[in-house]
Amino acid sequence: MNSNQQSIIIANRSIVACPSCDLLADTSCLQHAERAYCSRCGNFLSQHKSDAISRVLAYTVSALVLLVMANSYPFLLFKAAGLESVMTLPETALALYRNDMQLLALLVGGFIVVLPFVLLLLLLLLCAPLQANRPMPWLGRVGWLVFTLQRWCMVDVFLIGAIVSMVKIAMLATLVLGLSFWAYVGFTVMFTLSLSNLDRLRCWNMIERLQGEGG
């Protein structure tokens, strides 16, 4: 392969097709913190951050710690008519299961706890080798899983729904927010930041470069 062919390949790594209208755009001129949008439909294409992988790793580790805390402490405390009831985050799914709503319990537990936890572990498997600049045979498969599963995680939807429900329940009983609730709020923020800092185009470019070096 001559130098001209190599330069063409390197240039093509910066060309991205708009997911909305399929217009090709060259993002090679992006500087740190700059974003690229489709010139035809205005859809977001890519964002260049020189420290994106280290940011994702930091947010991912923080999100994992907060998620463990959110599942280890009381989420809410209800007080009404002299009675108290403590609910933990895993019990939100167990309560649905006990009330013969097994499918809904599976969906709630999967989308708010299990799937986010799996996705965070996959992010560590993906970003740790990228940060260390080490080619690993699983990078392509893990990258595909990360970008496929992230659309199914609904931690923000659950949090908004929980807040709306608490506003209604507060009219009937006294609510005390537990440590788990605040940990889940922090987890939601860290989880969202970790995914938003992972740019699909530049992530795949790094994976292809490492696989080429490893091959």
C-alpha positions as protocol buffer text, in pm:
chain_id: "A"
residue {
  index: 1
  type: MET
  ca { x: 0 y: 0 z: 0 }
}
residue {
  index: 2
  type: ASN
  ca { x: 148 y: 334 z: -106 }
}
residue {
  index: 3
  type: SER
  ca { x: 125 y: 666 z: 82 }
}
residue {
  index: 4
  type: ASN
  ca { x: -163 y: 797 z: -135 }
}
residue {
  index: 5
  type: GLN
  ca { x: -377 y: 494 z: -56 }
}
residue {
  index: 6
  type: GLN
  ca { x: -298 y: 527 z: 314 }
}
residue {
  index: 7
  type: SER
  ca { x: -402 y: 893 z: 315 }
}
residue {
  index: 8
  type: ILE
  ca { x: -731 y: 805 z: 146 }
}
residue {
  index: 9
  type: ILE
  ca { x: -806 y: 544 z: 413 }
}
residue {
  index: 10
  type: ILE
  ca { x: -722 y: 786 z: 694 }
}
residue {
  index: 11
  type: ALA
  ca { x: -945 y: 1054 z: 538 }
}
residue {
  index: 12
  type: ASN
  ca { x: -1234 y: 809 z: 499 }
}
residue {
  index: 13
  type: ARG
  ca { x: -1227 y: 743 z: 874 }
}
residue {
  index: 14
  type: SER
  ca { x: -1345 y: 1100 z: 927 }
}
residue {
  index: 15
  type: ILE
  ca { x: -1633 y: 1079 z: 680 }
}
residue {
  index: 16
  type: VAL
  ca { x: -1969 y: 1008 z: 841 }
}
residue {
  index: 17
  type: ALA
  ca { x: -2311 y: 956 z: 685 }
}
residue {
  index: 18
  type: CYS
  ca { x: -2599 y: 1146 z: 839 }
}
residue {
  index: 19
  type: PRO
  ca { x: -2833 y: 893 z: 1009 }
}
residue {
  index: 20
  type: SER
  ca { x: -3132 y: 1102 z: 899 }
}
residue {
  index: 21
  type: CYS
  ca { x: -3069 y: 1188 z: 531 }
}
residue {
  index: 22
  type: ASP
  ca { x: -2750 y: 985 z: 445 }
}
residue {
  index: 23
  type: LEU
  ca { x: -2554 y: 1292 z: 337 }
}
residue {
  index: 24
  type: LEU
  ca { x: -2177 y: 1233 z: 369 }
}
residue {
  index: 25
  type: ALA
  ca { x: -1979 y: 1485 z: 575 }
}
residue {
  index: 26
  type: ASP
  ca { x: -1607 y: 1521 z: 645 }
}
residue {
  index: 27
  type: THR
  ca { x: -1537 y: 1572 z: 1017 }
}
residue {
  index: 28
  type: SER
  ca { x: -1157 y: 1568 z: 997 }
}
residue {
  index: 29
  type: CYS
  ca { x: -1130 y: 1944 z: 1058 }
}
residue {
  index: 30
  type: LEU
  ca { x: -1307 y: 1935 z: 1396 }
}
residue {
  index: 31
  type: GLN
  ca { x: -1112 y: 2080 z: 1687 }
}
residue {
  index: 32
  type: HIS
  ca { x: -1154 y: 2004 z: 2059 }
}
residue {
  index: 33
  type: ALA
  ca { x: -1516 y: 2050 z: 2179 }
}
residue {
  index: 34
  type: GLU
  ca { x: -1642 y: 2131 z: 1827 }
}
residue {
  index: 35
  type: ARG
  ca { x: -1952 y: 1959 z: 1690 }
}
residue {
  index: 36
  type: ALA
  ca { x: -2052 y: 1864 z: 1338 }
}
residue {
  index: 37
  type: TYR
  ca { x: -2409 y: 1890 z: 1210 }
}
residue {
  index: 38
  type: CYS
  ca { x: -2557 y: 1781 z: 880 }
}
residue {
  index: 39
  type: SER
  ca { x: -2562 y: 2071 z: 634 }
}
residue {
  index: 40
  type: ARG
  ca { x: -2880 y: 1937 z: 477 }
}
residue {
  index: 41
  type: CYS
  ca { x: -3109 y: 1849 z: 771 }
}
residue {
  index: 42
  type: GLY
  ca { x: -2918 y: 1984 z: 1072 }
}
residue {
  index: 43
  type: ASN
  ca { x: -2892 y: 1646 z: 1245 }
}
residue {
  index: 44
  type: PHE
  ca { x: -2606 y: 1598 z: 1494 }
}
residue {
  index: 45
  type: LEU
  ca { x: -2318 y: 1396 z: 1346 }
}
residue {
  index: 46
  type: SER
  ca { x: -2014 y: 1396 z: 1571 }
}
residue {
  index: 47
  type: GLN
  ca { x: -1826 y: 1583 z: 1842 }
}
residue {
  index: 48
  type: HIS
  ca { x: -1451 y: 1588 z: 1887 }
}
residue {
  index: 49
  type: LYS
  ca { x: -1311 y: 1573 z: 2242 }
}
residue {
  index: 50
  type: SER
  ca { x: -945 y: 1499 z: 2289 }
}
residue {
  index: 51
  type: ASP
  ca { x: -1008 y: 1357 z: 2638 }
}
residue {
  index: 52
  type: ALA
  ca { x: -1338 y: 1182 z: 2563 }
}
residue {
  index: 53
  type: ILE
  ca { x: -1228 y: 829 z: 2658 }
}
residue {
  index: 54
  type: SER
  ca { x: -1083 y: 936 z: 2993 }
}
residue {
  index: 55
  type: ARG
  ca { x: -1405 y: 1127 z: 3064 }
}
residue {
  index: 56
  type: VAL
  ca { x: -1616 y: 821 z: 2982 }
}
residue {
  index: 57
  type: LEU
  ca { x: -1402 y: 604 z: 3212 }
}
residue {
  index: 58
  type: ALA
  ca { x: -1432 y: 852 z: 3500 }
}
residue {
  index: 59
  type: TYR
  ca { x: -1809 y: 886 z: 3461 }
}
residue {
  index: 60
  type: THR
  ca { x: -1852 y: 509 z: 3422 }
}
residue {
  index: 61
  type: VAL
  ca { x: -1664 y: 425 z: 3742 }
}
residue {
  index: 62
  type: SER
  ca { x: -1861 y: 691 z: 3931 }
}
residue {
  index: 63
  type: ALA
  ca { x: -2188 y: 556 z: 3790 }
}
residue {
  index: 64
  type: LEU
  ca { x: -2100 y: 200 z: 3897 }
}
residue {
  index: 65
  type: VAL
  ca { x: -2027 y: 308 z: 4255 }
}
residue {
  index: 66
  type: LEU
  ca { x: -2350 y: 509 z: 4274 }
}
residue {
  index: 67
  type: LEU
  ca { x: -2555 y: 225 z: 4125 }
}
residue {
  index: 68
  type: VAL
  ca { x: -2425 y: -17 z: 4389 }
}
residue {
  index: 69
  type: MET
  ca { x: -2514 y: 237 z: 4659 }
}
residue {
  index: 70
  type: ALA
  ca { x: -2860 y: 288 z: 4508 }
}
residue {
  index: 71
  type: ASN
  ca { x: -2930 y: -85 z: 4543 }
}
residue {
  index: 72
  type: SER
  ca { x: -2787 y: -115 z: 4895 }
}
residue {
  index: 73
  type: TYR
  ca { x: -2981 y: 147 z: 5094 }
}
residue {
  index: 74
  type: PRO
  ca { x: -3347 y: 248 z: 5146 }
}
residue {
  index: 75
  type: PHE
  ca { x: -3500 y: 430 z: 4851 }
}
residue {
  index: 76
  type: LEU
  ca { x: -3812 y: 573 z: 5014 }
}
residue {
  index: 77
  type: LEU
  ca { x: -3972 y: 576 z: 5358 }
}
residue {
  index: 78
  type: PHE
  ca { x: -4353 y: 605 z: 5379 }
}
residue {
  index: 79
  type: LYS
  ca { x: -4526 y: 728 z: 5695 }
}
residue {
  index: 80
  type: ALA
  ca { x: -4905 y: 729 z: 5724 }
}
residue {
  index: 81
  type: ALA
  ca { x: -5148 y: 675 z: 6016 }
}
residue {
  index: 82
  type: GLY
  ca { x: -4864 y: 580 z: 6249 }
}
residue {
  index: 83
  type: LEU
  ca { x: -4733 y: 311 z: 6014 }
}
residue {
  index: 84
  type: GLU
  ca { x: -4398 y: 311 z: 5837 }
}
residue {
  index: 85
  type: SER
  ca { x: -4288 y: 128 z: 5524 }
}
residue {
  index: 86
  type: VAL
  ca { x: -3938 y: 122 z: 5377 }
}
residue {
  index: 87
  type: MET
  ca { x: -3884 y: 48 z: 5009 }
}
residue {
  index: 88
  type: THR
  ca { x: -3553 y: -32 z: 4841 }
}
residue {
  index: 89
  type: LEU
  ca { x: -3482 y: -5 z: 4470 }
}
residue {
  index: 90
  type: PRO
  ca { x: -3487 y: -384 z: 4400 }
}
residue {
  index: 91
  type: GLU
  ca { x: -3823 y: -402 z: 4581 }
}
residue {
  index: 92
  type: THR
  ca { x: -3983 y: -185 z: 4313 }
}
residue {
  index: 93
  type: ALA
  ca { x: -3962 y: -483 z: 4079 }
}
residue {
  index: 94
  type: LEU
  ca { x: -4036 y: -741 z: 4352 }
}
residue {
  index: 95
  type: ALA
  ca { x: -4356 y: -560 z: 4449 }
}
residue {
  index: 96
  type: LEU
  ca { x: -4482 y: -585 z: 4091 }
}
residue {
  index: 97
  type: TYR
  ca { x: -4389 y: -954 z: 4083 }
}
residue {
  index: 98
  type: ARG
  ca { x: -4584 y: -1025 z: 4403 }
}
residue {
  index: 99
  type: ASN
  ca { x: -4889 y: -855 z: 4252 }
}
residue {
  index: 100
  type: ASP
  ca { x: -4894 y: -1094 z: 3952 }
}
residue {
  index: 101
  type: MET
  ca { x: -4729 y: -849 z: 3712 }
}
residue {
  index: 102
  type: GLN
  ca { x: -4427 y: -1064 z: 3627 }
}
residue {
  index: 103
  type: LEU
  ca { x: -4365 y: -919 z: 3283 }
}
residue {
  index: 104
  type: LEU
  ca { x: -4377 y: -561 z: 3410 }
}
residue {
  index: 105
  type: ALA
  ca { x: -4150 y: -658 z: 3700 }
}
residue {
  index: 106
  type: LEU
  ca { x: -3901 y: -807 z: 3457 }
}
residue {
  index: 107
  type: LEU
  ca { x: -3905 y: -495 z: 3239 }
}
residue {
  index: 108
  type: VAL
  ca { x: -3867 y: -256 z: 3534 }
}
residue {
  index: 109
  type: GLY
  ca { x: -3585 y: -454 z: 3695 }
}
residue {
  index: 110
  type: GLY
  ca { x: -3412 y: -504 z: 3364 }
}
residue {
  index: 111
  type: PHE
  ca { x: -3429 y: -146 z: 3237 }
}
residue {
  index: 112
  type: ILE
  ca { x: -3349 y: 39 z: 3562 }
}
residue {
  index: 113
  type: VAL
  ca { x: -3092 y: -193 z: 3726 }
}
residue {
  index: 114
  type: VAL
  ca { x: -2969 y: -495 z: 3528 }
}
residue {
  index: 115
  type: LEU
  ca { x: -2925 y: -344 z: 3181 }
}
residue {
  index: 116
  type: PRO
  ca { x: -2755 y: -23 z: 3304 }
}
residue {
  index: 117
  type: PHE
  ca { x: -2517 y: -234 z: 3516 }
}
residue {
  index: 118
  type: VAL
  ca { x: -2431 y: -456 z: 3218 }
}
residue {
  index: 119
  type: LEU
  ca { x: -2382 y: -151 z: 2996 }
}
residue {
  index: 120
  type: LEU
  ca { x: -2145 y: 10 z: 3247 }
}
residue {
  index: 121
  type: LEU
  ca { x: -1934 y: -307 z: 3257 }
}
residue {
  index: 122
  type: LEU
  ca { x: -1925 y: -310 z: 2876 }
}
residue {
  index: 123
  type: LEU
  ca { x: -1814 y: 54 z: 2876 }
}
residue {
  index: 124
  type: LEU
  ca { x: -1523 y: -40 z: 3102 }
}
residue {
  index: 125
  type: LEU
  ca { x: -1429 y: -330 z: 2872 }
}
residue {
  index: 126
  type: LEU
  ca { x: -1442 y: -95 z: 2574 }
}
residue {
  index: 127
  type: CYS
  ca { x: -1280 y: 222 z: 2705 }
}
residue {
  index: 128
  type: ALA
  ca { x: -1005 y: 77 z: 2924 }
}
residue {
  index: 129
  type: PRO
  ca { x: -815 y: -76 z: 2624 }
}
residue {
  index: 130
  type: LEU
  ca { x: -883 y: 236 z: 2415 }
}
residue {
  index: 131
  type: GLN
  ca { x: -739 y: 456 z: 2688 }
}
residue {
  index: 132
  type: ALA
  ca { x: -436 y: 226 z: 2726 }
}
residue {
  index: 133
  type: ASN
  ca { x: -401 y: 205 z: 2345 }
}
residue {
  index: 134
  type: ARG
  ca { x: -404 y: -175 z: 2358 }
}
residue {
  index: 135
  type: PRO
  ca { x: -571 y: -385 z: 2086 }
}
residue {
  index: 136
  type: MET
  ca { x: -812 y: -646 z: 2223 }
}
residue {
  index: 137
  type: PRO
  ca { x: -1004 y: -906 z: 2019 }
}
residue {
  index: 138
  type: TRP
  ca { x: -1338 y: -819 z: 2179 }
}
residue {
  index: 139
  type: LEU
  ca { x: -1337 y: -445 z: 2105 }
}
residue {
  index: 140
  type: GLY
  ca { x: -1555 y: -468 z: 1794 }
}
residue {
  index: 141
  type: ARG
  ca { x: -1819 y: -689 z: 1956 }
}
residue {
  index: 142
  type: VAL
  ca { x: -1826 y: -488 z: 2277 }
}
residue {
  index: 143
  type: GLY
  ca { x: -1852 y: -162 z: 2083 }
}
residue {
  index: 144
  type: TRP
  ca { x: -2150 y: -298 z: 1889 }
}
residue {
  index: 145
  type: LEU
  ca { x: -2320 y: -405 z: 2213 }
}
residue {
  index: 146
  type: VAL
  ca { x: -2263 y: -66 z: 2377 }
}
residue {
  index: 147
  type: PHE
  ca { x: -2415 y: 134 z: 2092 }
}
residue {
  index: 148
  type: THR
  ca { x: -2702 y: -116 z: 2058 }
}
residue {
  index: 149
  type: LEU
  ca { x: -2798 y: -145 z: 2425 }
}
residue {
  index: 150
  type: GLN
  ca { x: -2771 y: 222 z: 2519 }
}
residue {
  index: 151
  type: ARG
  ca { x: -3103 y: 303 z: 2351 }
}
residue {
  index: 152
  type: TRP
  ca { x: -3282 y: 52 z: 2579 }
}
residue {
  index: 153
  type: CYS
  ca { x: -3163 y: 196 z: 2912 }
}
residue {
  index: 154
  type: MET
  ca { x: -3441 y: 406 z: 3064 }
}
residue {
  index: 155
  type: VAL
  ca { x: -3290 y: 526 z: 3391 }
}
residue {
  index: 156
  type: ASP
  ca { x: -3393 y: 887 z: 3327 }
}
residue {
  index: 157
  type: VAL
  ca { x: -3749 y: 781 z: 3242 }
}
residue {
  index: 158
  type: PHE
  ca { x: -3772 y: 582 z: 3565 }
}
residue {
  index: 159
  type: LEU
  ca { x: -3638 y: 871 z: 3771 }
}
residue {
  index: 160
  type: ILE
  ca { x: -3887 y: 1118 z: 3622 }
}
residue {
  index: 161
  type: GLY
  ca { x: -4171 y: 871 z: 3673 }
}
residue {
  index: 162
  type: ALA
  ca { x: -4064 y: 813 z: 4035 }
}
residue {
  index: 163
  type: ILE
  ca { x: -4060 y: 1187 z: 4107 }
}
residue {
  index: 164
  type: VAL
  ca { x: -4407 y: 1233 z: 3954 }
}
residue {
  index: 165
  type: SER
  ca { x: -4541 y: 942 z: 4162 }
}
residue {
  index: 166
  type: MET
  ca { x: -4385 y: 1081 z: 4481 }
}
residue {
  index: 167
  type: VAL
  ca { x: -4557 y: 1415 z: 4426 }
}
residue {
  index: 168
  type: LYS
  ca { x: -4892 y: 1235 z: 4414 }
}
residue {
  index: 169
  type: ILE
  ca { x: -4816 y: 1004 z: 4709 }
}
residue {
  index: 170
  type: ALA
  ca { x: -4699 y: 1299 z: 4921 }
}
residue {
  index: 171
  type: MET
  ca { x: -5062 y: 1414 z: 4936 }
}
residue {
  index: 172
  type: LEU
  ca { x: -5157 y: 1092 z: 5114 }
}
residue {
  index: 173
  type: ALA
  ca { x: -4851 y: 1008 z: 5324 }
}
residue {
  index: 174
  type: THR
  ca { x: -4527 y: 1151 z: 5453 }
}
residue {
  index: 175
  type: LEU
  ca { x: -4229 y: 1067 z: 5232 }
}
residue {
  index: 176
  type: VAL
  ca { x: -3868 y: 1055 z: 5338 }
}
residue {
  index: 177
  type: LEU
  ca { x: -3611 y: 1027 z: 5060 }
}
residue {
  index: 178
  type: GLY
  ca { x: -3345 y: 771 z: 5143 }
}
residue {
  index: 179
  type: LEU
  ca { x: -2978 y: 759 z: 5055 }
}
residue {
  index: 180
  type: SER
  ca { x: -3058 y: 523 z: 4767 }
}
residue {
  index: 181
  type: PHE
  ca { x: -3277 y: 786 z: 4601 }
}
residue {
  index: 182
  type: TRP
  ca { x: -3000 y: 1048 z: 4597 }
}
residue {
  index: 183
  type: ALA
  ca { x: -2749 y: 785 z: 4486 }
}
residue {
  index: 184
  type: TYR
  ca { x: -2976 y: 695 z: 4194 }
}
residue {
  index: 185
  type: VAL
  ca { x: -3008 y: 1063 z: 4101 }
}
residue {
  index: 186
  type: GLY
  ca { x: -2628 y: 1088 z: 4093 }
}
residue {
  index: 187
  type: PHE
  ca { x: -2607 y: 761 z: 3902 }
}
residue {
  index: 188
  type: THR
  ca { x: -2850 y: 892 z: 3639 }
}
residue {
  index: 189
  type: VAL
  ca { x: -2638 y: 1203 z: 3587 }
}
residue {
  index: 190
  type: MET
  ca { x: -2309 y: 1007 z: 3564 }
}
residue {
  index: 191
  type: PHE
  ca { x: -2466 y: 743 z: 3340 }
}
residue {
  index: 192
  type: THR
  ca { x: -2599 y: 1007 z: 3100 }
}
residue {
  index: 193
  type: LEU
  ca { x: -2264 y: 1186 z: 3090 }
}
residue {
  index: 194
  type: SER
  ca { x: -2072 y: 865 z: 3019 }
}
residue {
  index: 195
  type: LEU
  ca { x: -2290 y: 786 z: 2717 }
}
residue {
  index: 196
  type: SER
  ca { x: -2304 y: 1143 z: 2587 }
}
residue {
  index: 197
  type: ASN
  ca { x: -1922 y: 1171 z: 2589 }
}
residue {
  index: 198
  type: LEU
  ca { x: -1879 y: 851 z: 2385 }
}
residue {
  index: 199
  type: ASP
  ca { x: -1877 y: 961 z: 2022 }
}
residue {
  index: 200
  type: ARG
  ca { x: -1967 y: 675 z: 1789 }
}
residue {
  index: 201
  type: LEU
  ca { x: -1751 y: 784 z: 1493 }
}
residue {
  index: 202
  type: ARG
  ca { x: -1430 y: 846 z: 1685 }
}
residue {
  index: 203
  type: CYS
  ca { x: -1481 y: 536 z: 1897 }
}
residue {
  index: 204
  type: TRP
  ca { x: -1502 y: 314 z: 1589 }
}
residue {
  index: 205
  type: ASN
  ca { x: -1203 y: 491 z: 1435 }
}
residue {
  index: 206
  type: MET
  ca { x: -997 y: 407 z: 1742 }
}
residue {
  index: 207
  type: ILE
  ca { x: -1117 y: 46 z: 1738 }
}
residue {
  index: 208
  type: GLU
  ca { x: -1029 y: 6 z: 1369 }
}
residue {
  index: 209
  type: ARG
  ca { x: -687 y: 161 z: 1423 }
}
residue {
  index: 210
  type: LEU
  ca { x: -607 y: -70 z: 1715 }
}
residue {
  index: 211
  type: GLN
  ca { x: -734 y: -376 z: 1530 }
}
residue {
  index: 212
  type: GLY
  ca { x: -519 y: -280 z: 1231 }
}
residue {
  index: 213
  type: GLU
  ca { x: -214 y: -248 z: 1453 }
}
residue {
  index: 214
  type: GLY
  ca { x: -294 y: -573 z: 1631 }
}
residue {
  index: 215
  type: GLY
  ca { x: -352 y: -754 z: 1302 }
}
